[in-house]
């Protein structure tokens, strides 16, 4: 090998380091002009990346189930026959989400955009909804900004937010006796929001936060972060990591032996797909807040059985949330008799809803946050699991009024 | 003091793992001049294969440590014969782009087949628990990773320096024209060396299975760190890769303890500093600076 080759190699290596991880895959598009009498429900989410299993293509199927249920319920009386469901991949990137939302509203004829995980992407879509005066029902993004400082008339947050997660887990775990916390969080918007919300909830419940550790994202090795957090002898370490990073944290926490020293692990955001992927034994006993669980009662289970027939798997709360958002949107259109966004918003505001996903739900007019019952869940021991995906036990139902921040506290003004 | 020692031990454990994983990358670059971007994907395939073997055939970690490298070696040979060899005569960038594309394909295929949430993996009972070395606590599994990685690194070093095969490979790397003039068939060693590098990546993947998330994306971020390790150590230098692996592990551990936000950035700061002072890396050959 000569020096030219080495130089080229060095250049290529530097290129690698600059490039970083890269995304792939083209978006699925939607076409067709908007015509009166045609309704377009556009799902904009992660179809190929880390949140694909949590929501992704199966949320599209959930929305199709909602359309089928709507048609079956109203039959000839339905105000609209032609309902189109489209899906687009935003790859969790705010710039792509922004462009795609614009395209969907302007050329895709979208009457409503659904789902949109990743907070920064959801905020970009909310802006497009505002400027196009078209609806956006967010299901999978957690930032409180959507219904706070950056709220608008056309944006709704359907399933959960960081306050719900922090308040449920932070408050309850603290009240149950684990008063001293150490928090580790991924150093980006979601992680910072979560760390802040948790700290407020813990202090509100009479606990203390001994330290917070921001970590790089994404990150594989958490060994020394955990040692550092454990060295202050907290009762519990709160992890705000999500997805693959969460699995790294849990595996390395279990390995570290901190549990033997009486230090528990509380998880900020967990989806049932995380438990499924890591194995129930690794998470056993972990407490977390869930917006919905497929096996929590007969009604949910019935829907989850239908979902399984469609997809071959059990639903996450995000799948059920998308079903609910689509169904209630269609109900509001039915009531309004038009797809005019302002009329539909009018029908949604103050609506009280009980469906498969929302229990004691209400679409709050002030900030468009959909409040509903939330659940403190515990991951079952392996011996308690009686069937596939039967991983959670609902410990407490947190009533809607307590699960979400009060309307007066909202920074939203429309 | 005890805390410092604790972080140092954790850094060395992580470093041994980086050293092992970077070894394959360094060998392939050293002999073939190929910047193998797919190293992270091969690492991922090793972990995924171990998880699948455990799930379907109930093959534990011990078996996977034997079987997976063999499978990955065969896979590496196929990749080299089908693709890599045709681009060897061209600029190194061509094989870099090829392996980059290969990474995207492999990652997407695994996503299609196994989803994105990851696969479960249980370490053997014997490797669970902790060891306490005079107040410094290390998970038993990490001690195993450390010993195993060091053993493999030493073994590779012995083969390269003490055996005829090693001498031929080194001669082919350093003075290919002279080696050819002496009647050595340099080309014959290219395929097995590539296969060996891939096998090492797969082996690192198996080792990672019990303590890292097993997902299609697990190699992406990891590969970036390994490239930093190889650049710090000196392109193509096996000893350099090992020393730099430990160095990066230590920098990361102390970074996590004292400057958490910068834990990963520090690795690249170290890389930049090394390149400034020694453009060829710590153990790189001088000609690279010319």
XYZ file of C-alpha atoms in Angstrom:
704
model
C 0.000 0.000 0.000
C 1.381 3.385 -0.896
C 1.052 6.747 0.735
C -1.602 7.875 -1.733
C -3.819 5.034 -0.665
C -3.243 5.863 2.948
C -4.135 9.492 2.346
C -7.294 8.476 0.522
C -8.086 6.135 3.369
C -7.537 8.853 5.914
C -9.779 11.163 3.932
C -12.456 8.507 3.802
C -12.195 7.853 7.538
C -12.585 11.535 8.249
C -15.596 11.475 5.957
C -17.075 8.683 8.033
C -16.682 10.655 11.192
C -18.236 13.739 9.682
C -21.093 11.843 8.127
C -22.186 10.126 11.286
C -25.080 7.757 11.245
C -27.288 8.257 8.281
C -30.886 7.714 7.569
C -32.290 5.931 4.591
C -35.412 5.139 2.762
C -37.645 7.323 0.706
C -40.963 8.589 1.925
C -44.213 7.183 0.759
C -46.121 9.935 -0.913
C -49.741 10.721 -1.340
C -51.456 12.131 -4.312
C -54.806 13.259 -5.481
C -56.437 16.656 -5.462
C -58.776 17.698 -2.761
C -62.338 17.379 -3.860
C -65.496 18.106 -1.937
C -66.850 14.973 -0.455
C -63.417 13.440 -0.032
C -61.681 13.234 3.285
C -57.926 12.628 3.567
C -56.396 11.379 6.825
C -52.613 11.593 6.600
C -50.409 9.705 9.043
C -47.010 11.330 9.294
C -44.631 9.260 11.403
C -41.522 7.121 11.594
C -41.987 4.298 9.097
C -38.423 2.977 9.172
C -36.461 4.162 12.201
C -36.333 3.673 15.959
C -40.022 4.464 16.580
C -41.298 2.212 13.806
C -42.461 -0.564 16.148
C -43.960 1.812 18.697
C -46.203 3.432 16.109
C -45.116 3.281 12.440
C -46.984 1.221 9.833
C -49.279 -0.400 12.406
C -50.699 3.006 13.314
C -51.772 3.306 9.689
C -53.644 0.033 10.121
C -55.187 1.327 13.351
C -56.439 4.419 11.516
C -57.893 2.206 8.774
C -59.726 0.286 11.514
C -61.205 3.588 12.708
C -62.361 4.442 9.179
C -63.968 1.002 8.832
C -65.733 1.412 12.183
C -66.990 4.844 11.209
C -68.385 3.549 7.920
C -70.002 0.605 9.626
C -71.569 2.791 12.282
C -73.072 5.381 9.963
C -73.530 3.415 6.746
C -75.734 5.444 4.400
C -75.941 8.275 6.893
C -72.207 9.009 6.728
C -71.618 12.566 5.521
C -68.646 11.435 3.479
C -68.100 8.213 1.531
C -64.697 8.673 0.094
C -62.167 8.530 2.929
C -58.533 8.187 2.041
C -55.788 7.142 4.483
C -52.214 7.966 3.510
C -48.891 7.523 5.258
C -45.632 9.425 5.012
C -42.239 8.829 6.627
C -40.701 11.799 8.459
C -37.633 9.834 9.644
C -37.878 11.670 12.984
C -36.324 14.742 11.404
C -37.992 18.101 12.009
C -36.942 19.513 8.628
C -38.432 16.556 6.758
C -41.575 16.660 8.919
C -41.925 20.345 8.111
C -41.659 19.870 4.347
C -43.888 16.795 4.296
C -46.600 18.482 6.370
C -46.588 21.437 3.983
C -46.877 19.095 1.003
C -49.638 17.072 2.613
C -51.753 20.136 3.398
C -51.104 21.931 0.102
C -50.952 19.185 -2.496
C -51.897 15.937 -0.731
C -55.324 17.318 0.138
C -54.838 16.278 3.764
C -57.692 17.360 6.041
C -55.889 16.149 9.119
C -52.383 14.979 9.983
C -52.111 12.282 12.626
C -49.463 10.784 14.932
C -46.057 12.563 14.439
C -43.636 11.191 17.050
C -40.476 13.161 18.006
C -41.217 16.444 19.732
C -39.186 18.712 17.463
C -40.889 17.224 14.396
C -44.332 17.605 15.981
C -43.683 21.287 16.752
C -42.769 21.846 13.108
C -45.996 20.197 11.969
C -48.004 22.258 14.474
C -46.640 25.380 12.821
C -47.730 24.159 9.398
C -51.190 23.307 10.765
C -51.471 26.823 12.088
C -50.468 28.531 8.862
C -52.610 26.263 6.658
C -55.567 26.309 9.066
C -55.834 22.539 8.888
C -56.057 20.016 11.705
C -53.193 18.230 13.413
C -53.971 15.596 16.026
C -50.688 14.616 17.632
C -50.510 11.226 19.320
C -46.888 10.170 19.769
C -44.938 13.310 20.672
C -44.565 14.152 24.354
C -43.548 17.800 24.612
C -45.855 20.025 26.654
C -44.997 22.884 24.292
C -47.564 21.551 21.779
C -50.365 22.617 24.105
C -48.275 25.190 25.975
C -46.271 28.102 24.658
C -46.452 26.914 21.049
C -50.115 25.871 20.986
C -52.520 26.857 18.230
C -56.157 26.512 17.276
C -55.641 23.573 14.923
C -53.308 21.425 17.006
C -54.441 18.823 19.550
C -52.388 16.535 21.780
C -54.279 13.291 22.037
C -52.452 10.700 24.138
C -49.856 11.902 26.630
C -47.160 14.421 27.474
C -44.053 14.661 29.633
C -46.119 16.046 32.527
C -48.292 12.924 32.556
C -45.239 10.631 32.594
C -43.357 12.596 35.238
C -46.318 13.280 37.444
C -47.478 9.665 37.387
C -44.136 8.029 38.021
C -42.267 10.786 39.874
C -45.066 11.563 42.316
C -46.168 8.006 42.988
C -42.724 6.482 43.413
C -41.723 9.324 45.755
C -44.903 8.938 47.811
C -44.257 5.213 48.012
C -41.048 5.908 49.903
C -38.267 6.312 47.344
C -37.559 9.928 48.216
C -33.966 10.450 47.064
C -33.561 10.513 43.276
C -30.726 10.728 40.799
C -31.794 11.415 37.233
C -29.971 10.572 34.018
C -31.408 11.977 30.801
C -30.455 12.193 27.127
C -29.285 15.713 26.371
C -31.923 16.869 23.861
C -35.369 18.478 23.933
C -37.359 15.468 25.136
C -34.798 14.440 27.767
C -34.486 17.974 29.131
C -38.291 18.343 29.313
C -38.560 15.036 31.118
C -35.805 15.816 33.622
C -37.487 19.138 34.420
C -40.974 17.650 34.758
C -39.712 14.803 36.938
C -37.781 17.173 39.202
C -40.898 19.286 39.754
C -43.066 16.239 40.450
C -40.534 14.714 42.868
C -40.110 17.953 44.807
C -43.866 18.438 44.855
C -44.245 15.028 46.474
C -41.662 15.798 49.175
C -38.649 14.107 47.569
C -35.220 15.408 46.626
C -33.211 15.195 43.418
C -29.584 14.678 44.391
C -28.260 15.154 40.922
C -29.028 15.102 37.226
C -26.675 13.742 34.564
C -27.083 14.759 30.927
C -25.823 11.997 28.599
C -24.925 12.012 24.910
C -27.556 10.765 22.471
C -27.400 8.187 21.046
C -25.103 6.392 23.473
C -24.182 2.748 24.069
C -22.035 2.754 27.188
C -23.696 3.961 30.402
C -21.476 2.114 32.918
C -19.772 5.102 34.507
C -22.877 7.312 34.334
C -24.628 4.693 36.449
C -21.707 4.334 38.864
C -21.647 8.096 39.300
C -25.397 8.253 39.903
C -25.206 5.336 42.330
C -22.354 6.922 44.287
C -24.748 9.455 45.881
C -26.721 6.531 47.357
C -30.134 7.515 46.010
C -33.264 5.435 46.651
C -33.976 5.400 42.964
C -32.287 6.274 39.671
C -34.668 7.783 37.157
C -33.784 7.162 33.528
C -35.310 9.341 30.813
C -33.697 7.441 27.955
C -35.940 5.954 25.274
C -35.740 3.185 22.715
C -32.368 1.462 22.224
C -30.656 3.771 24.727
C -33.182 2.742 27.378
C -32.362 -0.912 26.735
C -28.651 -0.134 27.127
C -29.349 1.600 30.445
C -31.503 -1.214 31.806
C -29.079 -3.976 30.770
C -26.135 -2.141 32.287
C -28.113 -1.181 35.408
C -29.007 -4.839 35.986
C -25.387 -5.795 35.424
C -24.048 -3.096 37.782
C -25.482 -4.572 40.961
C -26.952 -1.239 42.116
C -30.205 -3.121 42.735
C -28.461 -5.172 45.439
C -27.601 -1.921 47.203
C -31.288 -1.117 47.385
C -31.277 1.337 44.486
C -34.347 1.024 42.254
C -34.767 2.037 38.650
C -37.683 4.174 37.479
C -38.268 4.636 33.769
C -39.595 7.899 32.334
C -41.059 6.675 29.074
C -41.584 3.028 28.375
C -43.588 1.304 25.693
C -44.698 -2.281 25.751
C -42.477 -2.897 22.728
C -39.461 -2.066 24.930
C -40.459 -4.725 27.460
C -41.070 -7.192 24.653
C -37.697 -6.501 23.105
C -35.602 -6.749 26.256
C -37.495 -9.570 27.916
C -39.848 -9.203 30.830
C -37.301 -10.574 33.341
C -34.929 -7.638 32.774
C -37.663 -5.094 33.562
C -39.551 -7.056 36.223
C -40.835 -4.809 38.990
C -40.095 -1.543 37.176
C -42.748 1.136 37.668
C -43.793 3.487 34.900
C -46.763 5.505 33.703
C -48.776 4.255 30.758
C -51.456 6.061 28.773
C -53.267 2.793 28.010
C -52.663 -0.963 28.210
C -54.175 -3.464 25.782
C -55.151 -5.967 28.470
C -56.481 -3.536 31.082
C -60.146 -4.436 30.574
C -62.507 -6.328 28.282
C -63.114 -3.407 25.926
C -59.408 -2.770 25.360
C -58.767 -6.453 24.982
C -61.514 -6.827 22.404
C -59.976 -4.081 20.304
C -56.478 -5.510 20.832
C -57.720 -8.856 19.498
C -58.988 -7.160 16.335
C -55.679 -5.314 16.080
C -53.783 -8.573 16.399
C -55.840 -10.092 13.580
C -54.842 -7.127 11.398
C -51.183 -6.864 12.351
C -50.081 -10.072 14.056
C -48.983 -8.193 17.168
C -50.410 -6.417 20.209
C -50.942 -2.644 20.181
C -48.942 -0.006 22.024
C -50.798 2.958 23.511
C -49.717 4.935 20.456
C -51.538 2.549 18.131
C -54.698 2.804 20.226
C -54.237 6.574 20.444
C -54.133 6.895 16.672
C -57.278 4.807 16.367
C -59.033 7.021 18.881
C -57.850 10.284 17.297
C -58.996 9.179 13.825
C -62.332 7.894 15.077
C -63.132 11.041 17.056
C -62.053 13.218 14.145
C -64.518 11.350 11.906
C -67.230 11.693 14.540
C -66.609 15.428 14.673
C -66.775 15.655 10.856
C -70.021 13.694 10.955
C -71.419 16.095 13.517
C -70.248 19.176 11.638
C -71.391 17.810 8.278
C -68.323 19.296 6.640
C -64.536 18.968 6.540
C -64.132 22.681 7.225
C -61.359 22.820 9.848
C -62.897 25.584 11.962
C -66.216 23.761 12.132
C -64.528 20.492 13.112
C -62.431 22.224 15.782
C -65.661 23.652 17.148
C -67.138 20.173 17.445
C -64.003 18.723 19.069
C -63.567 21.432 21.705
C -65.085 20.556 25.078
C -66.128 17.169 23.744
C -66.328 14.496 26.426
C -65.116 11.173 25.086
C -65.141 7.575 26.247
C -63.757 5.163 23.708
C -61.347 2.239 23.572
C -58.394 4.509 24.304
C -59.775 7.520 26.173
C -61.431 6.980 29.548
C -63.110 10.014 31.085
C -61.551 11.913 28.224
C -62.150 15.570 27.484
C -60.799 17.759 24.712
C -59.832 20.833 26.657
C -60.842 24.001 24.792
C -58.253 26.229 26.412
C -55.129 24.456 25.168
C -56.398 21.475 23.106
C -54.834 18.969 25.451
C -56.915 15.791 25.602
C -57.038 14.840 29.263
C -57.983 11.326 30.275
C -57.256 8.647 32.868
C -53.631 7.474 32.991
C -52.213 4.401 34.667
C -49.325 3.607 36.941
C -48.086 0.224 35.774
C -45.685 -2.371 37.104
C -43.823 -4.820 34.873
C -44.834 -8.362 35.811
C -42.468 -11.052 37.043
C -41.814 -13.705 34.370
C -43.854 -16.209 36.423
C -46.906 -13.913 36.285
C -46.949 -13.674 32.497
C -49.746 -15.891 31.209
C -49.712 -15.139 27.481
C -47.545 -13.305 24.940
C -47.394 -9.526 25.553
C -49.074 -9.909 28.965
C -46.401 -7.800 30.642
C -48.129 -5.139 32.711
C -50.123 -4.899 35.867
C -52.063 -1.687 36.368
C -51.294 -0.597 39.932
C -53.340 2.597 40.114
C -55.594 4.543 37.810
C -54.645 8.204 37.907
C -57.869 10.172 37.326
C -57.923 12.508 34.333
C -58.016 15.632 36.495
C -54.788 14.617 38.258
C -52.982 12.953 35.382
C -52.531 16.160 33.386
C -51.625 19.710 34.373
C -54.577 21.959 35.242
C -55.867 24.238 32.472
C -55.036 27.320 34.536
C -51.366 26.333 34.525
C -51.209 26.196 30.738
C -49.097 28.814 28.993
C -51.307 28.499 25.925
C -53.178 31.394 24.421
C -54.746 30.957 21.007
C -9.181 7.764 45.283
C -11.395 4.717 45.267
C -13.740 6.468 42.870
C -10.857 7.234 40.490
C -9.807 3.600 40.583
C -13.395 2.514 39.939
C -13.660 4.747 36.851
C -10.251 3.584 35.608
C -11.260 -0.069 35.886
C -14.532 0.611 34.078
C -12.627 2.512 31.418
C -10.220 -0.377 30.903
C -13.101 -2.844 30.642
C -14.834 -0.698 28.013
C -11.475 -0.080 26.355
C -10.679 -3.761 25.948
C -13.976 -4.137 24.109
C -13.164 -1.193 21.821
C -9.701 -2.637 21.219
C -11.074 -6.004 20.145
C -13.720 -4.495 17.882
C -11.267 -2.049 16.302
C -8.774 -4.846 15.654
C -10.775 -6.207 12.727
C -11.075 -2.760 11.218
C -7.322 -2.150 11.555
C -6.347 -5.496 10.028
C -8.597 -5.042 7.009
C -7.269 -1.558 6.417
C -3.696 -2.642 6.977
C -3.730 -5.499 4.492
C -6.335 -4.469 1.927
C -6.281 -0.703 2.245
C -10.062 -0.917 2.545
C -11.859 1.494 4.832
C -14.528 -0.969 5.857
C -17.537 1.154 6.755
C -19.605 -2.024 7.132
C -17.669 -2.972 10.280
C -20.515 -1.685 12.462
C -23.038 -3.683 10.439
C -20.938 -6.854 10.794
C -20.777 -6.213 14.534
C -24.577 -5.871 14.558
C -24.975 -9.087 12.555
C -22.820 -10.922 15.105
C -25.070 -9.802 17.961
C -28.289 -10.502 16.056
C -27.034 -13.964 15.036
C -26.199 -14.765 18.667
C -29.695 -13.659 19.734
C -31.328 -15.736 16.995
C -29.207 -18.792 17.842
C -30.200 -18.497 21.491
C -33.867 -18.063 20.625
C -34.188 -20.816 18.010
C -31.538 -23.425 18.817
C -30.979 -22.512 22.459
C -27.262 -22.035 21.773
C -25.813 -20.141 24.743
C -23.163 -17.436 24.682
C -20.361 -20.009 24.890
C -21.467 -21.679 21.680
C -22.088 -18.387 19.948
C -18.539 -17.271 20.728
C -17.408 -20.279 18.664
C -20.057 -20.526 15.975
C -20.737 -16.898 15.097
C -17.143 -15.968 14.145
C -17.047 -18.980 11.818
C -20.312 -17.928 10.162
C -19.135 -14.333 9.919
C -15.817 -15.440 8.442
C -17.717 -17.271 5.706
C -19.908 -14.235 5.165
C -16.816 -12.013 4.958
C -15.278 -14.304 2.347
C -18.457 -14.118 0.257
C -18.564 -10.319 0.511
C -14.907 -10.049 -0.466
C -15.196 -12.425 -3.451
C -18.475 -10.950 -4.696
C -17.809 -7.251 -4.208
C -14.678 -5.968 -2.507
C -12.044 -7.638 -4.693
C -13.235 -5.880 -7.865
C -12.611 -2.458 -6.403
C -9.250 -3.140 -4.746
C -7.253 -1.736 -7.625
C -9.158 1.532 -7.549
C -8.973 4.424 -5.127
C -9.833 3.451 -1.512
C -12.922 5.638 -1.708
C -14.653 3.103 -3.976
C -14.590 0.345 -1.406
C -15.504 2.856 1.260
C -18.652 3.712 -0.679
C -19.333 0.053 -1.395
C -19.195 -0.912 2.280
C -21.228 2.176 3.149
C -23.965 0.966 0.807
C -23.657 -2.543 2.166
C -24.253 -1.162 5.666
C -27.519 0.461 4.621
C -28.677 -2.765 2.968
C -27.794 -4.987 5.940
C -29.339 -2.628 8.488
C -32.580 -2.363 6.489
C -32.771 -6.130 5.979
C -32.431 -6.747 9.720
C -35.085 -4.092 10.376
C -37.442 -5.786 7.941
C -36.928 -9.170 9.514
C -36.630 -8.354 13.219
C -38.148 -4.886 13.624
C -36.501 -1.957 15.337
C -37.182 -2.545 19.031
C -34.427 -5.089 19.442
C -34.049 -8.707 20.504
C -33.764 -10.154 24.007
C -30.637 -11.906 25.223
C -29.789 -13.638 28.477
C -26.165 -14.007 29.591
C -25.141 -17.374 31.089
C -25.695 -17.751 34.839
C -21.959 -18.157 35.483
C -21.301 -14.629 34.210
C -23.959 -12.847 36.255
C -23.157 -11.044 39.477
C -20.201 -8.890 40.479
C -16.611 -9.228 41.556
C -15.193 -6.999 44.269
C -11.501 -6.243 43.801
C -10.423 -4.372 46.928
C -13.395 -2.031 46.886
C -13.585 -1.726 43.109
C -16.740 -3.425 41.879
C -16.931 -4.787 38.361
C -19.746 -6.826 36.848
C -18.498 -10.379 36.373
C -19.471 -10.188 32.735
C -17.307 -7.107 32.183
C -14.349 -8.917 33.734
C -14.993 -11.729 31.274
C -15.164 -9.268 28.348
C -11.876 -7.762 29.484
C -10.034 -11.096 29.804
C -11.497 -12.488 26.606
C -10.700 -9.370 24.556
C -7.152 -9.122 25.873
C -6.606 -12.818 25.128
C -7.781 -12.417 21.518
C -5.658 -9.288 21.027
C -2.568 -11.051 22.371
C -3.293 -14.085 20.209
C -3.592 -11.984 17.069
C -0.400 -10.132 17.964
C 1.456 -13.439 18.460
C 0.217 -14.779 15.135
C 1.248 -11.613 13.362
C 4.728 -11.413 14.869
C 5.716 -15.013 15.565
C 4.335 -17.124 12.727
C 5.137 -17.476 9.056
C 1.576 -16.558 8.107
C 1.853 -13.398 10.166
C 5.132 -12.483 8.548
C 3.692 -12.934 5.066
C 0.657 -10.844 5.922
C 2.848 -8.117 7.382
C 5.176 -8.200 4.405
C 2.183 -7.972 2.072
C 0.993 -4.947 3.999
C 4.202 -3.044 4.304
C 6.077 -3.830 1.096
C 3.711 -5.553 -1.318
C 6.050 -5.118 -4.322
C 9.019 -6.581 -2.467
C 6.911 -9.433 -1.114
C 5.789 -10.257 -4.651
C 9.380 -10.110 -5.894
C 10.250 -12.711 -3.263
C 7.645 -15.045 -4.730
C 4.892 -14.491 -2.176
C 1.394 -14.632 -3.612
C 0.108 -11.498 -1.911
C -3.382 -11.757 -3.412
C -3.946 -15.142 -1.812
C -4.039 -13.586 1.659
C -6.497 -10.850 0.867
C -9.666 -12.947 1.121
C -8.907 -14.768 4.386
C -7.727 -11.543 6.004
C -10.970 -9.795 5.076
C -12.912 -12.773 6.399
C -10.898 -12.659 9.618
C -11.617 -8.968 10.118
C -15.335 -9.604 9.651
C -15.174 -12.564 12.047
C -13.643 -10.301 14.721
C -16.441 -7.768 14.230
C -18.970 -10.583 14.637
C -17.180 -11.811 17.748
C -17.388 -8.340 19.281
C -21.106 -8.399 18.448
C -21.583 -11.666 20.356
C -19.749 -10.202 23.354
C -21.999 -7.133 23.184
C -25.259 -9.097 23.182
C -25.659 -9.438 26.974
C -24.962 -5.797 27.845
C -26.015 -3.743 24.849
C -29.300 -3.232 23.013
C -29.457 -5.687 20.104
C -31.012 -3.634 17.325
C -30.404 -3.077 13.631
C -28.969 0.338 14.487
C -26.609 -0.821 17.235
C -23.560 -0.657 14.963
C -24.092 2.876 13.650
C -22.895 4.875 16.611
C -20.428 2.180 17.636
C -18.696 2.206 14.233
C -18.076 5.939 14.539
C -16.245 5.418 17.818
C -14.245 2.557 16.297
C -13.147 4.752 13.409
C -11.911 7.270 15.949
C -10.018 4.464 17.708
C -8.358 3.373 14.469
C -7.426 6.917 13.486
C -5.961 7.593 16.945
C -4.001 4.340 16.871
C -2.698 4.890 13.369
C -4.376 3.561 10.237
C -3.664 -0.097 9.759
C -1.640 -0.494 12.952
C -2.786 -3.450 15.045
C -0.891 -2.448 18.175
C -2.106 1.109 17.636
C -5.744 -0.004 17.497
C -5.395 -1.913 20.762
C -3.613 0.887 22.631
C -6.050 3.483 21.265
C -8.985 1.249 22.239
C -7.918 1.338 25.878
C -7.193 5.053 25.675
C -10.660 5.786 24.309
C -12.270 3.590 26.967
C -10.489 5.547 29.705
C -11.297 8.931 28.192
C -14.944 7.939 27.914
C -15.162 6.659 31.502
C -13.576 9.771 33.024
C -15.618 11.922 30.669
C -18.801 10.265 31.895
C -17.756 10.827 35.491
C -16.591 14.438 35.290
C -17.963 15.992 32.091
C -21.022 13.900 31.200
C -22.245 16.071 28.340
C -18.850 15.832 26.677
C -18.215 12.128 27.265
C -18.411 11.285 23.570
C -17.077 14.561 22.233
C -13.904 14.081 24.278
C -13.099 10.998 22.201
C -13.081 13.113 19.066
C -11.175 15.909 20.758
C -8.536 13.311 21.587
C -8.579 12.218 17.955
C -8.125 15.777 16.725
C -5.226 16.356 19.110
C -3.495 13.166 18.037
C -3.892 14.040 14.365
C -2.475 17.521 15.000
C 0.616 16.206 16.742
C 1.044 12.944 14.857
C -0.930 12.991 11.601
C -0.333 9.262 11.071
C -1.756 8.385 14.494
C 0.096 7.102 17.544
C 1.510 4.046 15.824
C 1.010 4.969 12.186
C 3.776 4.525 9.671
C 5.685 7.650 8.766
C 4.941 7.516 5.056
C 1.349 8.432 5.791
C 2.571 11.880 6.786
C 4.338 12.440 3.466
